[in-house]
mmCIF file of C-alpha atoms and ligand atoms in Angstrom:
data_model
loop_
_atom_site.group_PDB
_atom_site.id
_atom_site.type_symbol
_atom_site.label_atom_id
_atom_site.label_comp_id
_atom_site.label_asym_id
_atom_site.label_seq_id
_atom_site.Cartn_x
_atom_site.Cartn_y
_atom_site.Cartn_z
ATOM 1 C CA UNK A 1 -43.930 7.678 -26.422
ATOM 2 C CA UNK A 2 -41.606 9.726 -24.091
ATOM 3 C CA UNK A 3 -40.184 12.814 -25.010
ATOM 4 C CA UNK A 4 -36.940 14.232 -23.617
ATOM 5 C CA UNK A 5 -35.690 17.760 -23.731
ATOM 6 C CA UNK A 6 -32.145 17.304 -24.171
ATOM 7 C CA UNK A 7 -32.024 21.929 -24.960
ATOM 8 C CA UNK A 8 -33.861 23.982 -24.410
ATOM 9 C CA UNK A 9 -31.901 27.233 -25.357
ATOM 10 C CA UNK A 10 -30.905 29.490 -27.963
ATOM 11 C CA UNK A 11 -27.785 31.204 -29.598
ATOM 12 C CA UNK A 12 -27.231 32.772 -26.163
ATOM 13 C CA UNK A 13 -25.220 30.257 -23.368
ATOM 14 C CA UNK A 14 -27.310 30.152 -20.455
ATOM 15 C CA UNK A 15 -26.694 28.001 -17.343
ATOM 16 C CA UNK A 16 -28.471 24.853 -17.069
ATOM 17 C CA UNK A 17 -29.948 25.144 -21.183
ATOM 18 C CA UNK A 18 -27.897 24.013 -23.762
ATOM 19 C CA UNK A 19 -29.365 24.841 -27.277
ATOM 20 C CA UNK A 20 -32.328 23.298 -28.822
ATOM 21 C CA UNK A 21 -32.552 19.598 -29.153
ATOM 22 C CA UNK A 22 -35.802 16.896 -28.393
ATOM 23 C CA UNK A 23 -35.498 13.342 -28.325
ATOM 24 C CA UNK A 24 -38.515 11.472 -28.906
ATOM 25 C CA UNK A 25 -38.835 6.978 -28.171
ATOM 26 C CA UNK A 26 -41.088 6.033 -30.194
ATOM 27 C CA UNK A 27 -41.098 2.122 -28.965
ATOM 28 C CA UNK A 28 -37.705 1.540 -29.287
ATOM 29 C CA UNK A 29 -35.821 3.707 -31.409
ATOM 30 C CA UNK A 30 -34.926 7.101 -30.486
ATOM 31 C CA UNK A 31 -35.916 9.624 -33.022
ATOM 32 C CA UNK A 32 -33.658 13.255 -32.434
ATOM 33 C CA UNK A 33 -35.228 16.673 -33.471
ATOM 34 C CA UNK A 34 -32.598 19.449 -33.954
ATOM 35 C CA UNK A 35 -29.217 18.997 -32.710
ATOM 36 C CA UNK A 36 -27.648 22.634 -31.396
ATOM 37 C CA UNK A 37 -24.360 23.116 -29.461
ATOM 38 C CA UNK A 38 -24.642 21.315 -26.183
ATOM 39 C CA UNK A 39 -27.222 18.263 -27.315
ATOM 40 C CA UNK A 40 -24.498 15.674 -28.010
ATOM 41 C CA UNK A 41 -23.048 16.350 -24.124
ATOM 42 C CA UNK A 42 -26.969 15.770 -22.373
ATOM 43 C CA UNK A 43 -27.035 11.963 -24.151
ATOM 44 C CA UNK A 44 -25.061 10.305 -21.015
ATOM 45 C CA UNK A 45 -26.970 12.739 -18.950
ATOM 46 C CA UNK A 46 -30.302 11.580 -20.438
ATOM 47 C CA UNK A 47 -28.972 8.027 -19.747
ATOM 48 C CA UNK A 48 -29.128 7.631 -24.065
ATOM 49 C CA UNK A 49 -26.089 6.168 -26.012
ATOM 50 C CA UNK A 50 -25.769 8.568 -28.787
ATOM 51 C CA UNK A 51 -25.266 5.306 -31.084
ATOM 52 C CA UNK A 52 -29.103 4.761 -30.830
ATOM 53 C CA UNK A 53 -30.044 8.030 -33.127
ATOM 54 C CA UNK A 54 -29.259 7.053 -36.775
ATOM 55 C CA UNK A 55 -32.273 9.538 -37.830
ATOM 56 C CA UNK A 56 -32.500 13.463 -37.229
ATOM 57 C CA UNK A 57 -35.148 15.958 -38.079
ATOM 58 C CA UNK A 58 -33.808 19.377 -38.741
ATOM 59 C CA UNK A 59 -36.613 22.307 -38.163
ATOM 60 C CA UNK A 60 -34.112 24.954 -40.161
ATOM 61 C CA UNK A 61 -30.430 25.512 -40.143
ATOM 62 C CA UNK A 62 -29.569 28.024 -37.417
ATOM 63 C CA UNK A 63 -26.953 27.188 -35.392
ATOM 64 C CA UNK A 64 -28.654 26.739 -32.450
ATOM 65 C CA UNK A 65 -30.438 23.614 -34.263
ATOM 66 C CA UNK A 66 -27.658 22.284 -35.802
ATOM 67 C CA UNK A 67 -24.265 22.473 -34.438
ATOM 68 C CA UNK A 68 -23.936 19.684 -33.134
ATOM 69 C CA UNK A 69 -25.493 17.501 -35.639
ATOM 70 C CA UNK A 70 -21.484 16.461 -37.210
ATOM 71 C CA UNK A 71 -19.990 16.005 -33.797
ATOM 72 C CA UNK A 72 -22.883 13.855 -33.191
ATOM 73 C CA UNK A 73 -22.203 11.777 -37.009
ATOM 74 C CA UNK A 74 -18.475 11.397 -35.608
ATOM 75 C CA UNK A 75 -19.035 10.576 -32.270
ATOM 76 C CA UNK A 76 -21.146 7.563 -33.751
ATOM 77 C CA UNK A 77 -18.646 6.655 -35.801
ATOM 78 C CA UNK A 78 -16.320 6.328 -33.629
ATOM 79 C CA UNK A 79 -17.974 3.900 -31.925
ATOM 80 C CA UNK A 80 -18.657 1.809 -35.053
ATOM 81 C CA UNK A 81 -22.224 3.501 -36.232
ATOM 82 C CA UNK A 82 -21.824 5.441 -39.592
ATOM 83 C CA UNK A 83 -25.207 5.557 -40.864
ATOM 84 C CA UNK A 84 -27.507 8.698 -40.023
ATOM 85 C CA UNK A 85 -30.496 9.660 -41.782
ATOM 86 C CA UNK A 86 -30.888 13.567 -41.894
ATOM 87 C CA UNK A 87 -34.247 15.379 -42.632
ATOM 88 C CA UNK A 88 -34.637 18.781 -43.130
ATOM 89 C CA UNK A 89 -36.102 22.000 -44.843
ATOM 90 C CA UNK A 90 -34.597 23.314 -48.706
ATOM 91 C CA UNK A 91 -31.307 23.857 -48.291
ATOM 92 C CA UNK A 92 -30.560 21.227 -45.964
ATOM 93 C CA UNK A 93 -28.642 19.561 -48.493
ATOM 94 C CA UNK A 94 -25.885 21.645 -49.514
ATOM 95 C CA UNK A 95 -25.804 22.930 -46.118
ATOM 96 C CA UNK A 96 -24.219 19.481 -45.130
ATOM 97 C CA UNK A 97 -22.506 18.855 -47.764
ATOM 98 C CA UNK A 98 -20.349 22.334 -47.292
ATOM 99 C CA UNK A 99 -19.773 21.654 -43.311
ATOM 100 C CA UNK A 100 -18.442 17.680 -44.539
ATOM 101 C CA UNK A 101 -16.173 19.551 -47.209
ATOM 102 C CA UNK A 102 -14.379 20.550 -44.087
ATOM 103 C CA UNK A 103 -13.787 17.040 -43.001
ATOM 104 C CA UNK A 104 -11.688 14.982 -45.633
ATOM 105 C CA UNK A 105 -11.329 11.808 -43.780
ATOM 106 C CA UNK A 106 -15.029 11.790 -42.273
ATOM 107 C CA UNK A 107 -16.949 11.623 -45.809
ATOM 108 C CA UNK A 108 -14.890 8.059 -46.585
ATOM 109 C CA UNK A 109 -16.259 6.757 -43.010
ATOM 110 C CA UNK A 110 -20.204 7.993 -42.528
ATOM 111 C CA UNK A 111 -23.055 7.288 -44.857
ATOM 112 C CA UNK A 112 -25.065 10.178 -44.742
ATOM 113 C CA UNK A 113 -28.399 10.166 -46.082
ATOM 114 C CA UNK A 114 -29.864 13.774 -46.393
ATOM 115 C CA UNK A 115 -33.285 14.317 -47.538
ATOM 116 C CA UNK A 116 -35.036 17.327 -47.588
ATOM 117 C CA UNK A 117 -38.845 18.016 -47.393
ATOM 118 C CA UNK A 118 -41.596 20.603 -48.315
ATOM 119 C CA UNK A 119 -44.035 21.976 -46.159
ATOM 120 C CA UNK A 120 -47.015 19.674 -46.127
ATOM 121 C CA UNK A 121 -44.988 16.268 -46.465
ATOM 122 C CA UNK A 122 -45.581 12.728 -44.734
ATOM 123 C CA UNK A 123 -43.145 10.335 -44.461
ATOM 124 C CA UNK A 124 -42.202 7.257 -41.966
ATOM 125 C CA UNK A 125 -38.650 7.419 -41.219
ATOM 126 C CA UNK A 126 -37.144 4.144 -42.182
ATOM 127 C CA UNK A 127 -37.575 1.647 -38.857
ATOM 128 C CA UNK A 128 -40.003 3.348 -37.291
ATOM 129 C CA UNK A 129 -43.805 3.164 -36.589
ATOM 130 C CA UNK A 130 -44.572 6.825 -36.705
ATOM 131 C CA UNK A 131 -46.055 9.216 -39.073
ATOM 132 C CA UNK A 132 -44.488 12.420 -39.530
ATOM 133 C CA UNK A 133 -45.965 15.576 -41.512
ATOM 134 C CA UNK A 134 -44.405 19.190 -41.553
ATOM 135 C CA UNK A 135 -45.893 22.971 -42.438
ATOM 136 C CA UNK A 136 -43.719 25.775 -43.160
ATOM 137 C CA UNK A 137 -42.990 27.855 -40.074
ATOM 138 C CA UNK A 138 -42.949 31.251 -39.900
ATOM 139 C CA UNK A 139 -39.022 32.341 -39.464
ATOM 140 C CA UNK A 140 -36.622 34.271 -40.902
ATOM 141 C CA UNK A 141 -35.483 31.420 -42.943
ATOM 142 C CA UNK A 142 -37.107 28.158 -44.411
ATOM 143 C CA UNK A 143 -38.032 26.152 -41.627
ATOM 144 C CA UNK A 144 -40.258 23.549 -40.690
ATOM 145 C CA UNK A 145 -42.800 22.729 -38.207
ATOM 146 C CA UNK A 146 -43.298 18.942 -37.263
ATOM 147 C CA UNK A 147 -46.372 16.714 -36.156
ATOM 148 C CA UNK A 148 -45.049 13.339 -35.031
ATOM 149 C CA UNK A 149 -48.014 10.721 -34.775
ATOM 150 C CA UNK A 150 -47.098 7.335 -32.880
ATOM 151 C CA UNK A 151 -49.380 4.741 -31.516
ATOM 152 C CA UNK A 152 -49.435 6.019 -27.839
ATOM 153 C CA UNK A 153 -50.280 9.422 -28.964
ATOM 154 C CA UNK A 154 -49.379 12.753 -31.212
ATOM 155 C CA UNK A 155 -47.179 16.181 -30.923
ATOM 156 C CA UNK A 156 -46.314 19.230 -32.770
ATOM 157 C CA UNK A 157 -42.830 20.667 -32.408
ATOM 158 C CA UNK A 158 -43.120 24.359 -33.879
ATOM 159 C CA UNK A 159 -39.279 24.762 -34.741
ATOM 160 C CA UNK A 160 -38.503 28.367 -34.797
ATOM 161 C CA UNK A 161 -41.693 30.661 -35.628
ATOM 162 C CA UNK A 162 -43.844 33.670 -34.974
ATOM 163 C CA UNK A 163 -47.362 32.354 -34.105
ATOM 164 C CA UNK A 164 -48.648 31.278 -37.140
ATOM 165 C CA UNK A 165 -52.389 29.646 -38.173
ATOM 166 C CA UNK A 166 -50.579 26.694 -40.244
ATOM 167 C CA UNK A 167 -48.367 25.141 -36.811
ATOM 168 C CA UNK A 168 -51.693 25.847 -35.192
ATOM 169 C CA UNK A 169 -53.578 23.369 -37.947
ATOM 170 C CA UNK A 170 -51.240 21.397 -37.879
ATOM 171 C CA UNK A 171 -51.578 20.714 -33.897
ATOM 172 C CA UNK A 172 -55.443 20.631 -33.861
ATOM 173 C CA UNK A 173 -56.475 18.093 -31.416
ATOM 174 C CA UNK A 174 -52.632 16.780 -30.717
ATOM 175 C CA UNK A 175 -51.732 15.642 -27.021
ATOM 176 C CA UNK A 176 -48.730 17.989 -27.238
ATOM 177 C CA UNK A 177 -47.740 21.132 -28.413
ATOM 178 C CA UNK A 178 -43.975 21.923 -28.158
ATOM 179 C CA UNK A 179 -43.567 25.788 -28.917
ATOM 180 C CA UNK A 180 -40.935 27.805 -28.937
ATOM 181 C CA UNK A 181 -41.529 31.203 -26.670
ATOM 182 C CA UNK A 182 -38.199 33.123 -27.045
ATOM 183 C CA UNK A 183 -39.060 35.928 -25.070
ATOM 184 C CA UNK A 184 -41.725 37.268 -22.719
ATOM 185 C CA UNK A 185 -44.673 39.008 -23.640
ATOM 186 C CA UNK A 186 -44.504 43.149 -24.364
ATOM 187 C CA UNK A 187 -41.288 43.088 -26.299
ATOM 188 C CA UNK A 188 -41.462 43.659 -29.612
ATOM 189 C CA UNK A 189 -39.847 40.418 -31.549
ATOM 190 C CA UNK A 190 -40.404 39.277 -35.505
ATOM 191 C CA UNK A 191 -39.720 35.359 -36.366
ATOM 192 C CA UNK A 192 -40.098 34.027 -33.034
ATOM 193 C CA UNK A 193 -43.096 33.795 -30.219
ATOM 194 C CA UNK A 194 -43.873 35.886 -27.147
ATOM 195 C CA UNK A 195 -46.507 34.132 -24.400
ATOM 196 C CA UNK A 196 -48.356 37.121 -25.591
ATOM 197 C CA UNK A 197 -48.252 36.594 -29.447
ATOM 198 C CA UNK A 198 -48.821 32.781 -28.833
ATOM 199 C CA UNK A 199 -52.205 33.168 -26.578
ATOM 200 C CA UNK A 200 -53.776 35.386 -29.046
ATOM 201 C CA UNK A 201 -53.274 32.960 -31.675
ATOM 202 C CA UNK A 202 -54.389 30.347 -29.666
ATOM 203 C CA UNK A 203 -57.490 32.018 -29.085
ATOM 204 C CA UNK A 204 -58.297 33.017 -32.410
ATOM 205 C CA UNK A 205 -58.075 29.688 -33.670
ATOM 206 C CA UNK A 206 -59.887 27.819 -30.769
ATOM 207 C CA UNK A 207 -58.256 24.380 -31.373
ATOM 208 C CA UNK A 208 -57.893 21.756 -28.961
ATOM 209 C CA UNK A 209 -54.709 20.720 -27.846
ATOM 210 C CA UNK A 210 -53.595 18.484 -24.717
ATOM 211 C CA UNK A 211 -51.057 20.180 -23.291
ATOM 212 C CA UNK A 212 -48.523 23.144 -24.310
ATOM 213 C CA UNK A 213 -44.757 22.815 -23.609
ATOM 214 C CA UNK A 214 -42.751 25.705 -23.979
ATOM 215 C CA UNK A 215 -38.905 25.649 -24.779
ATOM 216 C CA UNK A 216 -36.471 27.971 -26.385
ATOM 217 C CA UNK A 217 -35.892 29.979 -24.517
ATOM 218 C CA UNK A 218 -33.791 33.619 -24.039
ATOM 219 C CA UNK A 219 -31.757 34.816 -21.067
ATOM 220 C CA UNK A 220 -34.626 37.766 -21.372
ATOM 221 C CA UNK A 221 -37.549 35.160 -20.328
ATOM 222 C CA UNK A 222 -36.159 34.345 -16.842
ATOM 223 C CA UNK A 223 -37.938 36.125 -14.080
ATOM 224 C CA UNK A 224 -41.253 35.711 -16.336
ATOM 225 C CA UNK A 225 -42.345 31.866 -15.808
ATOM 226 C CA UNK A 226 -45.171 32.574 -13.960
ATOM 227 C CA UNK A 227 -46.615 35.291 -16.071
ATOM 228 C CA UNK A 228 -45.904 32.878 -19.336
ATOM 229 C CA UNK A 229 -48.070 30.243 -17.684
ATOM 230 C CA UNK A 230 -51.018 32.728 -16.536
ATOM 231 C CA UNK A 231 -51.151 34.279 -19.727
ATOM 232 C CA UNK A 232 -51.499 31.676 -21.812
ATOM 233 C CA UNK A 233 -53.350 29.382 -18.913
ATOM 234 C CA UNK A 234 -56.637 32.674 -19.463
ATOM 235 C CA UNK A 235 -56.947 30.760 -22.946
ATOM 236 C CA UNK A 236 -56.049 27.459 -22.991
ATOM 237 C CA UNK A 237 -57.574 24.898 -20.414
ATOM 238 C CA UNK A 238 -55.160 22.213 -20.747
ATOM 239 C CA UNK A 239 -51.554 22.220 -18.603
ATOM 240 C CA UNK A 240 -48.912 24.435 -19.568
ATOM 241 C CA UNK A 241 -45.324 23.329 -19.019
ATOM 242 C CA UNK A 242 -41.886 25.402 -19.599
ATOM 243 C CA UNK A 243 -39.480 22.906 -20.473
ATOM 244 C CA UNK A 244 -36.065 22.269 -18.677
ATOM 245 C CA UNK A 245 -32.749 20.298 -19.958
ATOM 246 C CA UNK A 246 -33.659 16.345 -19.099
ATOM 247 C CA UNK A 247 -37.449 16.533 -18.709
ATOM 248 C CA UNK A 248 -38.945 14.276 -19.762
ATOM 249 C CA UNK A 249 -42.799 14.023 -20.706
ATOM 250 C CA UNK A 250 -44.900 10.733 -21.389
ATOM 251 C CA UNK A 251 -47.480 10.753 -23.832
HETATM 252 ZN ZN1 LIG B 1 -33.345 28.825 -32.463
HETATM 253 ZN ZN1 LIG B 2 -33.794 30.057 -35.768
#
């Protein structure tokens, strides 16, 4: 399984992030979590045809996760692939349907399948060998947290969240854990994760994880990489990485 980081920012532009977006090869078939402003642009960078991703995962419907998600539909059909498969929290639903109002002529061409899940569903997306279950996040609006297990191994992608005990059950003894850490530790922040915040739930629950990847990150974290790793590295013996645009990570 290899895992590229296609964003790994937020609302705010930042050189060299574009907003959230993880593409994950299972095998063959490309699998796309969230799709914010800037993903579509990083698939020739990645070395991906965008025409490979007929299924997304949505973790919630901020901007930052989903603006690019149409430009991505009609990009594909322009180059003769209109079928997508869209998954996503309550809400996801008439979400898209509003944003393809806009677009008259688009919703005669594409053949968008949107289905929406509860916390504590598990599904294979259609075509691939993968099992995929989701818990409720802890953000300001519904949003979901995903464990994606493949043959070669297992991650959690945490979506949007303060630290919260259900994302950490749900990534007991995965290889990966991709968390969000918005902004560094000592500032005061609800619905997302400091390094702070995130170590002290990580020793309260005592689970065993692989390896932690950080991404989403705000302008306000730069200047603190080291002090993110250190902090959480006094309680968590496994590698800590901060994820860039275009890494990629094996599992
Ligand atoms: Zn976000
Ligand atoms: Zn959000």
């Amino acid at each position: 399984m290899e895992i590229t980081f296609l964003g790994t920012g937020v609302a705010i532009p930042q050189r060299n992030r574009v907003q959230s977006g993880v593409l994950v090869r299972l095998e063959e078939k490309p699998l796309l979590i969230d799709c914010g402003s800037g993903v579509l642009s990083r698939f020739p960078e990645a070395g991906v045809s965008h025409t490979e991703v007929d299924t997304v995962l949505l973790s919630h419907l901020h901007l930052d996760h989903v603006a690019d998600l149409l430009p991505l539909i009609k990009a594909n059909w322009l180059r003769g692939s209109t079928s997508m498969k869209v998954y996503g929290p309550e809400g996801t639903e008439e979400w898209f349907s509003k944003v393809l109002d806009a677009y008259e002529y688009l919703q005669e061409e594409v053949d968008v399948d949107v289905i929406e899940l509860s916390p504590g569903k598990e599904f294979t997306p259609d075509g691939f060998d993968c099992e995929i279950s989701c818990m409720a996040a802890a953000h300001s609006v519904p949003t979901l947290a995903y464990r994606v297990t493949g043959e070669d191994g297992e991650f959690v992608y945490s979506g949007d969240t303060e630290p919260s005990r259900e994302i950490m059950g749900l990534a007991a003894d995965a290889d990966l854990l991709i968390h969000e850490c918005s902004f560094p530790s000592g500032m005061k922040v609800t619905n997302h994760t400091t390094p702070g915040t995130l170590a002290g739930l990580l020793e309260e629950s005592g689970i065993e994880i692989g390896s932690i990847c950080l991404t989403h990150f705000y302008p306000e974290m730069q200047g603190h990489e080291k002090e993110t790793v250190n902090r959480l590295k006094r309680y968590f013996e496994g590698e800590v990485i901060l994820a860039e645009d275009l890494m990629k990570l094996e599992l």
